[in-house]
Amino acid sequence: MDNYSHFFYWDGPNRHDLWRNGVEIQEAGKFFPDMMVDEAGKFMAENRDKPFFMYWAINNPHYPLQGKKKWLDYYKNLPSPRDKYAASISTMDENIGDLLKKLDQLGLRENTIIVFQSDQGFSREDRTFGGGGSAGDYRGSKFSLFEGGVRVPAIISWQKHIPANQVRTQVSTNVDWFPTLAAYCNIKMPARKVDGVSLVPIINSNDAKTNHPVFNWQSGGGNANPQWSVLDGDWKLLHNPLESTKAELTPEGYFLVNLKDDPSEKANVADKHPEIVQRLLVTHKAWLEEVFTQ
């Protein structure tokens, strides 16, 4: 959605797409992320005297890359598309800061758990001018199951309850937030099985074991030739990974890597370790059967 006209542009027909509680509203010219800060601030003010949960899915830095003018000016000397992506990121940072200021003004900061969760790697799509973001040393971007597509930032903050300025490297995923927040809020989890596992032990200690010694992904490609990967400790087996070349995959489409030895996923070692390929293939098939029979 365009942040100023609030029209949704894709293949057409294009349409106005701004709503509040199911009612279409007309606010042409207002910057949508600023509107999100205002709406969220009103919600928190109205609910300041009782427990609340707010899922605030800010749209930056998703395309269209429409950063505020002051940030576009600030980054004007960067090459394109880095300039536009950087402006979008700084606009997002500023909007998040504005929302946290509202939390401070309401006197709720110490009694509010804040989670920041990115959903995927940066985009290389045409609508982001082919890139602008960076995954550092990691390979891959949005849609890819290489580390650059799935290893993304997450932050949790709760003043006087969670240690500040700590870093954790254990494997975790966004579904872990549900049981984590439930644990902090003393809310009983449902009896049925959920995919996530509480991160509280890991947040409390860097020595805690990962919740996910084995983890599976599958995305895209249809039923005939899907993209999937399975992580088991340092070993990761990928099938048909996006942003790979046919020449570097096995005839079956496999790419095996040891992330400890090769965190940038540059070399396929599937031919050197066929027994590991087979073991992880069995793991993946067992996971698929569990998913589709639940």
Short mmCIF file of C-alpha atoms in Angstrom, two decimals:
data_model
loop_
_atom_site.label_atom_id
_atom_site.label_comp_id
_atom_site.label_asym_id
_atom_site.label_seq_id
_atom_site.Cartn_x
_atom_site.Cartn_y
_atom_site.Cartn_z
CA MET A 1 0.00 0.00 0.00
CA ASP A 2 1.27 3.46 -0.88
CA ASN A 3 1.96 5.28 2.39
CA TYR A 4 0.43 8.57 1.26
CA SER A 5 -2.45 7.77 -1.11
CA HIS A 6 -3.29 4.53 0.79
CA PHE A 7 -3.97 2.81 -2.51
CA PHE A 8 -2.97 -0.82 -2.98
CA TYR A 9 -0.99 -1.16 -6.20
CA TRP A 10 -0.25 -4.55 -7.70
CA ASP A 11 -1.59 -6.07 -10.91
CA GLY A 12 -4.80 -4.05 -10.82
CA PRO A 13 -7.45 -3.03 -10.50
CA ASN A 14 -5.80 -0.76 -7.93
CA ARG A 15 -7.95 0.20 -4.95
CA HIS A 16 -8.06 2.40 -1.90
CA ASP A 17 -7.26 0.20 1.11
CA LEU A 18 -7.28 2.12 4.39
CA TRP A 19 -9.65 0.92 7.12
CA ARG A 20 -10.36 1.39 10.81
CA ASN A 21 -12.31 -1.36 12.55
CA GLY A 22 -13.85 -2.54 9.31
CA VAL A 23 -14.86 0.93 8.10
CA GLU A 24 -13.06 2.52 5.17
CA ILE A 25 -11.54 5.90 6.02
CA GLN A 26 -10.13 8.67 3.83
CA GLU A 27 -6.89 10.21 5.08
CA ALA A 28 -5.10 11.02 1.81
CA GLY A 29 -1.71 12.64 2.30
CA LYS A 30 -1.13 11.37 5.84
CA PHE A 31 1.97 9.19 6.22
CA PHE A 32 0.74 5.72 7.13
CA PRO A 33 3.52 4.78 9.63
CA ASP A 34 2.81 8.02 11.54
CA MET A 35 -0.86 7.09 11.57
CA MET A 36 0.09 3.71 13.03
CA VAL A 37 1.98 5.42 15.86
CA ASP A 38 -1.04 7.64 16.61
CA GLU A 39 -3.52 4.73 16.57
CA ALA A 40 -1.29 2.58 18.76
CA GLY A 41 -0.75 5.45 21.19
CA LYS A 42 -4.51 5.98 21.52
CA PHE A 43 -5.02 2.28 22.14
CA MET A 44 -2.43 2.20 24.91
CA ALA A 45 -3.86 5.34 26.52
CA GLU A 46 -7.36 3.89 26.49
CA ASN A 47 -6.16 0.61 28.04
CA ARG A 48 -3.46 1.90 30.38
CA ASP A 49 -5.33 0.77 33.50
CA LYS A 50 -5.76 -2.87 32.45
CA PRO A 51 -3.60 -5.58 30.84
CA PHE A 52 -3.41 -5.34 27.06
CA PHE A 53 -1.73 -7.06 24.15
CA MET A 54 -0.89 -5.12 21.01
CA TYR A 55 0.49 -6.57 17.79
CA TRP A 56 1.94 -3.62 15.91
CA ALA A 57 2.91 -4.76 12.41
CA ILE A 58 4.65 -1.69 11.05
CA ASN A 59 5.00 -1.85 7.27
CA ASN A 60 8.50 -0.36 6.93
CA PRO A 61 10.87 -1.32 5.39
CA HIS A 62 8.47 -3.21 3.12
CA TYR A 63 8.00 -1.76 -0.32
CA PRO A 64 7.23 0.83 -1.45
CA LEU A 65 10.46 2.24 0.02
CA GLN A 66 9.03 5.57 1.15
CA GLY A 67 11.23 6.96 3.87
CA LYS A 68 10.64 10.41 5.30
CA LYS A 69 12.24 13.30 3.43
CA LYS A 70 14.73 14.10 6.18
CA TRP A 71 16.09 10.55 5.99
CA LEU A 72 16.10 10.56 2.19
CA ASP A 73 18.15 13.75 2.39
CA TYR A 74 20.42 12.26 5.07
CA TYR A 75 21.30 9.25 2.89
CA LYS A 76 21.27 11.06 -0.46
CA ASN A 77 24.95 10.32 -1.12
CA LEU A 78 24.55 6.55 -0.78
CA PRO A 79 24.27 4.57 -4.01
CA SER A 80 20.83 3.42 -5.15
CA PRO A 81 18.97 1.41 -3.88
CA ARG A 82 20.88 1.54 -0.58
CA ASP A 83 19.85 5.18 -0.11
CA LYS A 84 16.13 4.40 -0.26
CA TYR A 85 16.40 1.29 1.88
CA ALA A 86 18.43 3.11 4.56
CA ALA A 87 15.89 5.94 4.65
CA SER A 88 13.09 3.42 5.10
CA ILE A 89 14.95 1.70 7.96
CA SER A 90 15.68 4.98 9.77
CA THR A 91 12.05 6.04 9.31
CA MET A 92 11.01 2.77 10.93
CA ASP A 93 13.47 3.31 13.80
CA GLU A 94 12.11 6.80 14.37
CA ASN A 95 8.50 5.59 14.38
CA ILE A 96 9.33 2.85 16.88
CA GLY A 97 11.06 5.45 19.04
CA ASP A 98 7.97 7.68 18.87
CA LEU A 99 5.81 4.80 20.07
CA LEU A 100 8.18 4.00 22.95
CA LYS A 101 8.06 7.67 23.98
CA LYS A 102 4.28 7.38 24.24
CA LEU A 103 4.75 4.34 26.44
CA ASP A 104 7.07 6.38 28.68
CA GLN A 105 4.61 9.28 28.80
CA LEU A 106 1.91 6.90 29.99
CA GLY A 107 4.21 5.56 32.70
CA LEU A 108 3.93 2.02 31.35
CA ARG A 109 7.47 1.22 30.27
CA GLU A 110 8.47 -0.81 33.36
CA ASN A 111 5.25 -2.84 33.24
CA THR A 112 5.32 -3.57 29.49
CA ILE A 113 7.13 -6.38 27.70
CA ILE A 114 8.33 -5.23 24.28
CA VAL A 115 9.22 -7.66 21.51
CA PHE A 116 10.76 -6.60 18.21
CA GLN A 117 10.68 -9.35 15.58
CA SER A 118 11.74 -9.17 11.96
CA ASP A 119 9.98 -11.69 9.74
CA GLN A 120 12.50 -12.40 6.96
CA GLY A 121 15.63 -11.23 5.22
CA PHE A 122 15.79 -8.11 3.07
CA SER A 123 14.04 -8.03 -0.30
CA ARG A 124 15.72 -8.16 -3.70
CA GLU A 125 12.40 -7.78 -5.53
CA ASP A 126 11.91 -5.28 -8.34
CA ARG A 127 9.65 -3.27 -6.06
CA THR A 128 12.65 -2.59 -3.80
CA PHE A 129 14.74 -1.62 -6.82
CA GLY A 130 16.52 -4.96 -6.63
CA GLY A 131 17.87 -4.70 -3.09
CA GLY A 132 19.33 -2.12 -0.74
CA GLY A 133 19.45 -4.29 2.38
CA SER A 134 22.22 -6.54 3.60
CA ALA A 135 22.54 -9.84 5.46
CA GLY A 136 26.24 -9.27 6.09
CA ASP A 137 28.23 -12.45 5.60
CA TYR A 138 25.11 -14.59 5.27
CA ARG A 139 23.86 -15.82 1.94
CA GLY A 140 20.30 -15.30 0.73
CA SER A 141 17.47 -12.81 1.20
CA LYS A 142 13.66 -12.72 1.40
CA PHE A 143 12.01 -16.00 0.28
CA SER A 144 15.30 -17.94 0.47
CA LEU A 145 16.01 -20.58 3.12
CA PHE A 146 19.70 -19.72 3.13
CA GLU A 147 20.67 -18.03 6.41
CA GLY A 148 20.28 -14.52 4.98
CA GLY A 149 16.60 -15.25 4.44
CA VAL A 150 15.78 -16.78 7.83
CA ARG A 151 18.37 -15.53 10.35
CA VAL A 152 16.85 -12.20 11.37
CA PRO A 153 16.93 -9.83 14.37
CA ALA A 154 14.73 -10.26 17.41
CA ILE A 155 14.78 -8.22 20.63
CA ILE A 156 12.89 -8.49 23.91
CA SER A 157 12.85 -5.76 26.56
CA TRP A 158 11.22 -5.62 30.00
CA GLN A 159 12.80 -3.08 32.30
CA LYS A 160 13.92 -4.38 35.72
CA HIS A 161 12.89 -7.92 34.75
CA ILE A 162 15.09 -8.95 31.79
CA PRO A 163 18.86 -8.28 31.74
CA ALA A 164 19.78 -5.52 29.31
CA ASN A 165 22.44 -5.60 26.59
CA GLN A 166 22.62 -9.38 26.40
CA VAL A 167 23.00 -11.41 23.19
CA ARG A 168 21.83 -14.97 22.63
CA THR A 169 22.75 -17.25 19.72
CA GLN A 170 20.62 -20.31 20.42
CA VAL A 171 18.21 -21.27 17.65
CA SER A 172 14.77 -19.77 18.20
CA THR A 173 11.85 -18.74 16.02
CA ASN A 174 8.92 -16.34 16.14
CA VAL A 175 6.49 -19.05 17.31
CA ASP A 176 8.48 -19.17 20.55
CA TRP A 177 7.15 -15.77 21.61
CA PHE A 178 3.68 -17.16 22.39
CA PRO A 179 4.79 -19.50 25.21
CA THR A 180 7.46 -17.00 26.30
CA LEU A 181 4.97 -14.18 26.87
CA ALA A 182 2.51 -16.60 28.45
CA ALA A 183 5.21 -17.64 30.95
CA TYR A 184 6.12 -14.05 31.85
CA CYS A 185 2.44 -13.17 32.31
CA ASN A 186 1.60 -16.33 34.27
CA ILE A 187 -0.95 -17.38 31.67
CA LYS A 188 -1.65 -21.07 31.33
CA MET A 189 -0.90 -22.49 27.89
CA PRO A 190 -3.62 -24.43 26.03
CA ALA A 191 -3.65 -28.19 26.40
CA ARG A 192 -3.15 -28.78 22.69
CA LYS A 193 0.35 -28.98 21.26
CA VAL A 194 1.92 -25.74 20.05
CA ASP A 195 5.07 -25.41 17.95
CA GLY A 196 6.79 -22.80 20.10
CA VAL A 197 8.84 -23.33 23.27
CA SER A 198 9.36 -20.69 25.97
CA LEU A 199 12.56 -18.68 25.64
CA VAL A 200 12.63 -17.72 29.32
CA PRO A 201 15.45 -20.17 30.24
CA ILE A 202 17.55 -18.91 27.31
CA ILE A 203 16.86 -15.26 28.16
CA ASN A 204 17.94 -15.97 31.75
CA SER A 205 21.13 -17.83 30.81
CA ASN A 206 23.40 -17.93 27.79
CA ASP A 207 24.29 -21.49 28.82
CA ALA A 208 20.76 -22.80 28.33
CA LYS A 209 20.33 -25.32 25.53
CA THR A 210 18.50 -24.37 22.37
CA ASN A 211 14.79 -25.10 22.19
CA HIS A 212 15.20 -26.37 18.65
CA PRO A 213 18.19 -28.70 18.21
CA VAL A 214 16.36 -29.77 15.03
CA PHE A 215 14.27 -27.35 12.99
CA ASN A 216 12.47 -27.61 9.64
CA TRP A 217 11.35 -25.12 7.01
CA GLN A 218 9.39 -25.53 3.77
CA SER A 219 8.41 -22.73 1.45
CA GLY A 220 7.35 -22.30 -2.16
CA GLY A 221 7.96 -24.39 -5.24
CA GLY A 222 4.62 -26.19 -5.11
CA ASN A 223 4.13 -29.81 -4.18
CA ALA A 224 6.29 -31.10 -7.01
CA ASN A 225 9.58 -29.37 -6.18
CA PRO A 226 9.35 -27.40 -2.92
CA GLN A 227 12.11 -25.44 -1.26
CA TRP A 228 12.86 -26.89 2.16
CA SER A 229 15.63 -27.19 4.69
CA VAL A 230 16.33 -29.00 7.93
CA LEU A 231 18.78 -27.84 10.59
CA ASP A 232 20.28 -30.40 12.97
CA GLY A 233 22.93 -28.88 15.19
CA ASP A 234 25.53 -27.38 12.86
CA TRP A 235 24.37 -29.43 9.88
CA LYS A 236 21.84 -27.97 7.46
CA LEU A 237 20.39 -29.71 4.43
CA LEU A 238 18.59 -27.59 1.85
CA HIS A 239 16.52 -28.75 -1.11
CA ASN A 240 15.98 -26.53 -4.13
CA PRO A 241 17.06 -23.37 -2.24
CA LEU A 242 16.24 -20.06 -3.86
CA GLU A 243 19.26 -17.99 -4.87
CA SER A 244 21.29 -21.09 -5.71
CA THR A 245 22.53 -22.27 -9.08
CA LYS A 246 21.75 -25.64 -10.58
CA ALA A 247 25.47 -26.33 -10.94
CA GLU A 248 26.12 -26.21 -7.19
CA LEU A 249 23.27 -28.58 -6.26
CA THR A 250 23.28 -32.36 -6.45
CA PRO A 251 21.15 -33.92 -9.20
CA GLU A 252 18.40 -34.34 -6.57
CA GLY A 253 18.61 -30.65 -5.70
CA TYR A 254 20.38 -31.00 -2.35
CA PHE A 255 22.80 -28.57 -0.70
CA LEU A 256 24.50 -29.66 2.53
CA VAL A 257 26.47 -27.30 4.73
CA ASN A 258 28.04 -27.26 8.17
CA LEU A 259 27.23 -23.79 9.51
CA LYS A 260 30.06 -23.86 12.04
CA ASP A 261 32.62 -24.41 9.28
CA ASP A 262 30.84 -22.46 6.55
CA PRO A 263 28.39 -19.90 7.99
CA SER A 264 28.17 -18.15 4.61
CA GLU A 265 26.92 -21.38 2.96
CA LYS A 266 29.35 -21.14 0.08
CA ALA A 267 30.26 -24.80 -0.47
CA ASN A 268 27.97 -27.79 -0.94
CA VAL A 269 29.47 -30.80 0.86
CA ALA A 270 26.62 -33.23 0.11
CA ASP A 271 28.86 -35.50 -1.98
CA LYS A 272 31.35 -35.78 0.89
CA HIS A 273 28.73 -36.72 3.49
CA PRO A 274 26.02 -38.85 1.84
CA GLU A 275 25.17 -40.47 5.19
CA ILE A 276 24.30 -37.07 6.70
CA VAL A 277 22.19 -36.20 3.65
CA GLN A 278 20.21 -39.41 4.11
CA ARG A 279 19.82 -38.88 7.86
CA LEU A 280 18.50 -35.35 7.44
CA LEU A 281 16.26 -36.46 4.58
CA VAL A 282 14.65 -38.99 6.92
CA THR A 283 14.24 -36.22 9.52
CA HIS A 284 12.53 -33.96 7.00
CA LYS A 285 10.15 -36.67 5.81
CA ALA A 286 9.19 -37.51 9.40
CA TRP A 287 8.45 -33.83 10.06
CA LEU A 288 6.29 -33.60 6.94
CA GLU A 289 4.27 -36.61 8.05
CA GLU A 290 3.76 -35.05 11.48
CA VAL A 291 2.67 -31.71 10.00
CA PHE A 292 0.18 -33.12 7.53
CA THR A 293 -1.36 -35.65 9.91
CA GLN A 294 -2.07 -33.26 12.79
#
